[in-house]
Amino acid sequence: GAYLAYEIQLRLGFAGAVALSPIGVALIGVVIERLAIRRFYREDPALALLFTFGLAMAAEQSLRLVWGATGLPFGIPEALRGQVFLGDFIYSRYRIAVLAVSAAAVIGCWLLLNKTSFGLVVRAGTRDPEMVRALGIALSPILTAIFALGVALAGLAGVMSAPLAGVHPAMGTEIVVAAFVIVVIGGLGSFWGVVWAGLIVGVVRGLTVLFYPPAAEASMYALMVLVLLVRPRGLMGERFERFE
């Protein structure tokens, strides 16, 4: 998403990159889902995890071949430069914009999953896909749409993070481990658990960087171990009953 946004912003500016990059990435995601990902829906989820991880590695190397191994500059738009003073605190305007976009994405996803018939089918399909199919609902296009939405959100994240972290080939794979830790801490099947876990991990890493920078990466793993010792399902993970 960040590389596509880089090419778009050279021609249409930052606003064009924010608007078009997620759409372009979503279209690529639809092609990948239809050609490869859907083959794993009835298989062990670990196979899909391994495949997508390998795909991410291949994508990273492809980016190195096309754009090179060094990072590309991606400046903050003029309208979002500068700081905002709130009492004794100083905040970057762009970081506030990132926070606003993130909050809008979270609220939008929650409304989609909980207040629409589409979201109802998605939630039912993740729990009992065979029953959903028995009701005459085709899950294939819905799964494609969900995959495209997830990829589009990843593309949006790439656009918004590019001015902060720069555009480089490893920027996608670097976040994979942190995302895994956040999902484990939040708990599988819990939307708000993952949201809260992301906030907690961010605060913990930020405080660790402030007081003891060498332990910044280790702090989130220590937090994950602590949470799993107290709550093996994660902070808000669902309890699944096993029927024999």
XYZ file of C-alpha atoms in Angstrom:
244
model
C 0.000 0.000 0.000
C 2.775 2.440 0.853
C 4.570 1.897 -2.459
C 1.376 2.333 -4.445
C 0.657 5.468 -2.414
C 4.169 6.729 -3.164
C 3.587 6.476 -6.905
C 0.112 8.029 -6.659
C 1.177 10.963 -4.479
C 3.836 11.902 -7.026
C 1.012 12.529 -9.494
C -2.127 13.274 -7.463
C -0.819 14.382 -4.094
C -1.367 12.969 -0.623
C -5.175 13.135 -0.765
C -5.195 11.115 -3.977
C -2.905 8.528 -2.396
C -5.167 8.158 0.642
C -8.245 7.768 -1.554
C -6.887 5.499 -4.288
C -4.180 3.379 -2.687
C -6.546 1.294 -0.486
C -8.765 0.670 -3.520
C -5.839 -0.450 -5.650
C -4.520 -2.724 -2.911
C -8.008 -4.174 -2.387
C -8.231 -5.090 -6.081
C -4.887 -6.864 -5.846
C -6.176 -8.646 -2.747
C -9.270 -9.857 -4.593
C -7.093 -11.417 -7.292
C -4.873 -13.140 -4.720
C -7.879 -14.383 -2.753
C -9.577 -15.852 -5.803
C -6.438 -17.466 -7.209
C -4.837 -18.773 -4.027
C -6.275 -17.955 -0.604
C -9.681 -19.564 -1.108
C -7.984 -22.920 -1.671
C -7.119 -22.971 2.034
C -10.562 -22.215 3.492
C -11.339 -25.876 4.107
C -7.802 -26.772 5.167
C -5.878 -26.380 8.391
C -5.635 -22.621 9.150
C -1.913 -23.077 9.743
C -1.468 -23.765 6.025
C -3.044 -20.431 5.092
C -0.871 -18.708 7.694
C 2.286 -20.239 6.233
C 1.211 -19.400 2.686
C 0.463 -15.749 3.429
C 3.719 -15.407 5.374
C 5.623 -16.793 2.405
C 3.682 -14.472 0.109
C 4.704 -11.514 2.265
C 8.355 -12.553 2.000
C 8.065 -12.842 -1.781
C 6.367 -9.431 -1.976
C 9.137 -7.850 0.086
C 11.832 -9.192 -2.219
C 9.856 -8.079 -5.279
C 9.713 -4.554 -3.880
C 13.476 -4.618 -3.434
C 13.929 -5.588 -7.074
C 11.649 -2.844 -8.408
C 12.290 0.101 -6.061
C 15.571 -0.901 -4.456
C 16.508 -1.786 -0.887
C 16.789 1.798 0.352
C 13.828 3.741 1.658
C 11.850 6.274 -0.339
C 10.914 9.735 0.983
C 7.256 10.364 1.723
C 6.672 13.825 3.131
C 3.927 15.018 5.432
C 1.356 17.112 3.532
C 1.633 20.851 4.080
C -1.784 21.147 5.740
C -0.858 18.605 8.425
C 2.579 19.922 9.327
C 3.311 21.613 12.609
C 2.228 21.050 16.189
C -0.854 21.506 18.302
C -0.487 22.760 21.887
C -2.853 21.283 24.466
C -1.921 22.694 27.843
C 1.597 21.539 28.663
C 1.597 18.927 25.908
C 2.638 19.261 22.275
C 1.169 16.995 19.609
C 2.044 16.625 15.950
C -0.847 17.583 13.688
C -0.150 14.629 11.466
C -0.195 12.160 14.363
C -3.548 13.570 15.433
C -4.781 13.006 11.876
C -3.514 9.407 12.001
C -5.346 8.921 15.295
C -8.564 10.303 13.794
C -8.331 8.065 10.718
C -7.607 5.037 12.911
C -10.582 5.774 15.150
C -12.846 6.205 12.120
C -11.646 2.870 10.701
C -12.282 1.068 13.994
C -15.771 2.527 14.400
C -16.601 1.836 10.756
C -15.549 -1.804 11.030
C -17.532 -2.264 14.237
C -20.664 -0.786 12.683
C -20.230 -2.969 9.594
C -19.855 -6.162 11.623
C -22.536 -5.466 14.219
C -25.168 -3.254 12.605
C -25.544 -4.683 9.099
C -26.872 -7.925 7.656
C -23.521 -8.362 5.917
C -21.759 -8.314 9.282
C -24.265 -10.788 10.704
C -23.480 -13.251 7.924
C -19.748 -12.725 8.407
C -19.930 -13.444 12.130
C -22.143 -16.469 11.582
C -19.857 -17.741 8.841
C -16.809 -17.661 11.098
C -18.586 -19.799 13.696
C -20.593 -22.267 11.625
C -19.996 -21.940 7.872
C -21.828 -25.167 7.070
C -25.011 -23.911 8.724
C -24.767 -20.640 6.812
C -24.437 -22.558 3.546
C -27.381 -24.743 4.550
C -29.491 -21.585 4.793
C -28.749 -20.886 1.132
C -26.232 -18.095 1.694
C -23.194 -18.117 -0.595
C -20.137 -17.514 1.554
C -17.626 -17.284 -1.289
C -18.347 -13.668 -2.345
C -18.642 -12.609 1.287
C -15.243 -14.082 2.128
C -13.779 -12.320 -0.892
C -15.286 -9.016 0.247
C -13.936 -9.439 3.783
C -10.473 -10.266 2.478
C -10.579 -7.216 0.204
C -11.673 -5.026 3.123
C -8.836 -6.300 5.291
C -6.300 -5.693 2.537
C -7.720 -2.210 1.921
C -7.318 -1.357 5.608
C -3.734 -2.612 5.453
C -3.208 -0.362 2.431
C -4.660 2.596 4.320
C -2.337 1.852 7.231
C 0.588 1.829 4.822
C -0.367 5.238 3.442
C -0.814 6.836 6.852
C 2.384 5.364 8.303
C 4.561 6.241 5.296
C 5.242 9.877 6.333
C 6.190 8.684 9.830
C 8.299 5.603 9.091
C 9.234 6.148 5.462
C 8.624 3.726 2.613
C 10.899 0.682 2.619
C 10.523 -2.987 1.596
C 10.428 -4.434 5.126
C 7.799 -2.072 6.539
C 5.035 -4.647 6.061
C 6.792 -7.688 7.473
C 8.117 -5.729 10.457
C 4.593 -5.269 11.771
C 3.551 -8.918 11.399
C 5.013 -10.071 14.716
C 3.571 -7.088 16.591
C 0.162 -7.765 15.043
C 0.351 -11.408 16.136
C 1.207 -10.361 19.698
C -1.708 -7.914 19.758
C -4.182 -10.541 18.551
C -2.973 -13.031 21.168
C -3.197 -10.468 23.961
C -6.622 -9.232 22.870
C -8.048 -12.714 22.401
C -9.263 -14.585 19.349
C -12.777 -13.686 18.280
C -12.846 -10.383 20.166
C -13.016 -7.164 18.153
C -12.634 -4.796 21.075
C -10.076 -7.074 22.709
C -7.727 -6.497 19.790
C -8.408 -2.746 19.841
C -7.604 -2.482 23.545
C -4.581 -4.750 23.158
C -3.216 -2.508 20.413
C -3.553 0.546 22.646
C -1.964 -1.220 25.620
C 0.965 -2.542 23.586
C 1.528 0.925 22.135
C 1.577 2.538 25.580
C 3.859 -0.143 27.037
C 6.338 0.120 24.158
C 6.252 3.917 24.320
C 6.990 3.965 28.048
C 9.729 1.378 27.616
C 11.371 3.478 24.897
C 11.227 6.456 27.251
C 12.780 4.745 30.279
C 14.815 1.827 28.840
C 15.019 1.813 25.017
C 16.918 -1.517 24.612
C 13.916 -3.393 26.033
C 11.321 -1.809 23.739
C 10.786 -4.895 21.579
C 10.975 -7.321 24.492
C 8.335 -5.393 26.437
C 5.438 -6.526 24.255
C 6.509 -10.173 24.512
C 6.741 -9.887 28.282
C 3.263 -8.354 28.298
C 1.932 -11.225 26.168
C 3.397 -13.835 28.526
C 1.943 -12.041 31.546
C -1.533 -11.819 29.999
C -1.528 -15.478 28.935
C -0.479 -16.583 32.417
C -3.443 -14.743 33.926
C -5.964 -15.201 31.089
C -5.036 -17.958 28.592
C -7.821 -16.786 26.238
C -6.451 -13.249 26.146
C -8.025 -10.127 27.595
C -11.431 -10.546 25.959
C -11.137 -13.847 24.090
C -14.284 -15.871 23.580
C -14.840 -19.167 25.340
C -15.557 -21.996 22.915
C -17.373 -25.058 24.153
C -16.316 -28.421 22.807
C -19.125 -30.898 22.109
C -18.284 -34.579 21.914
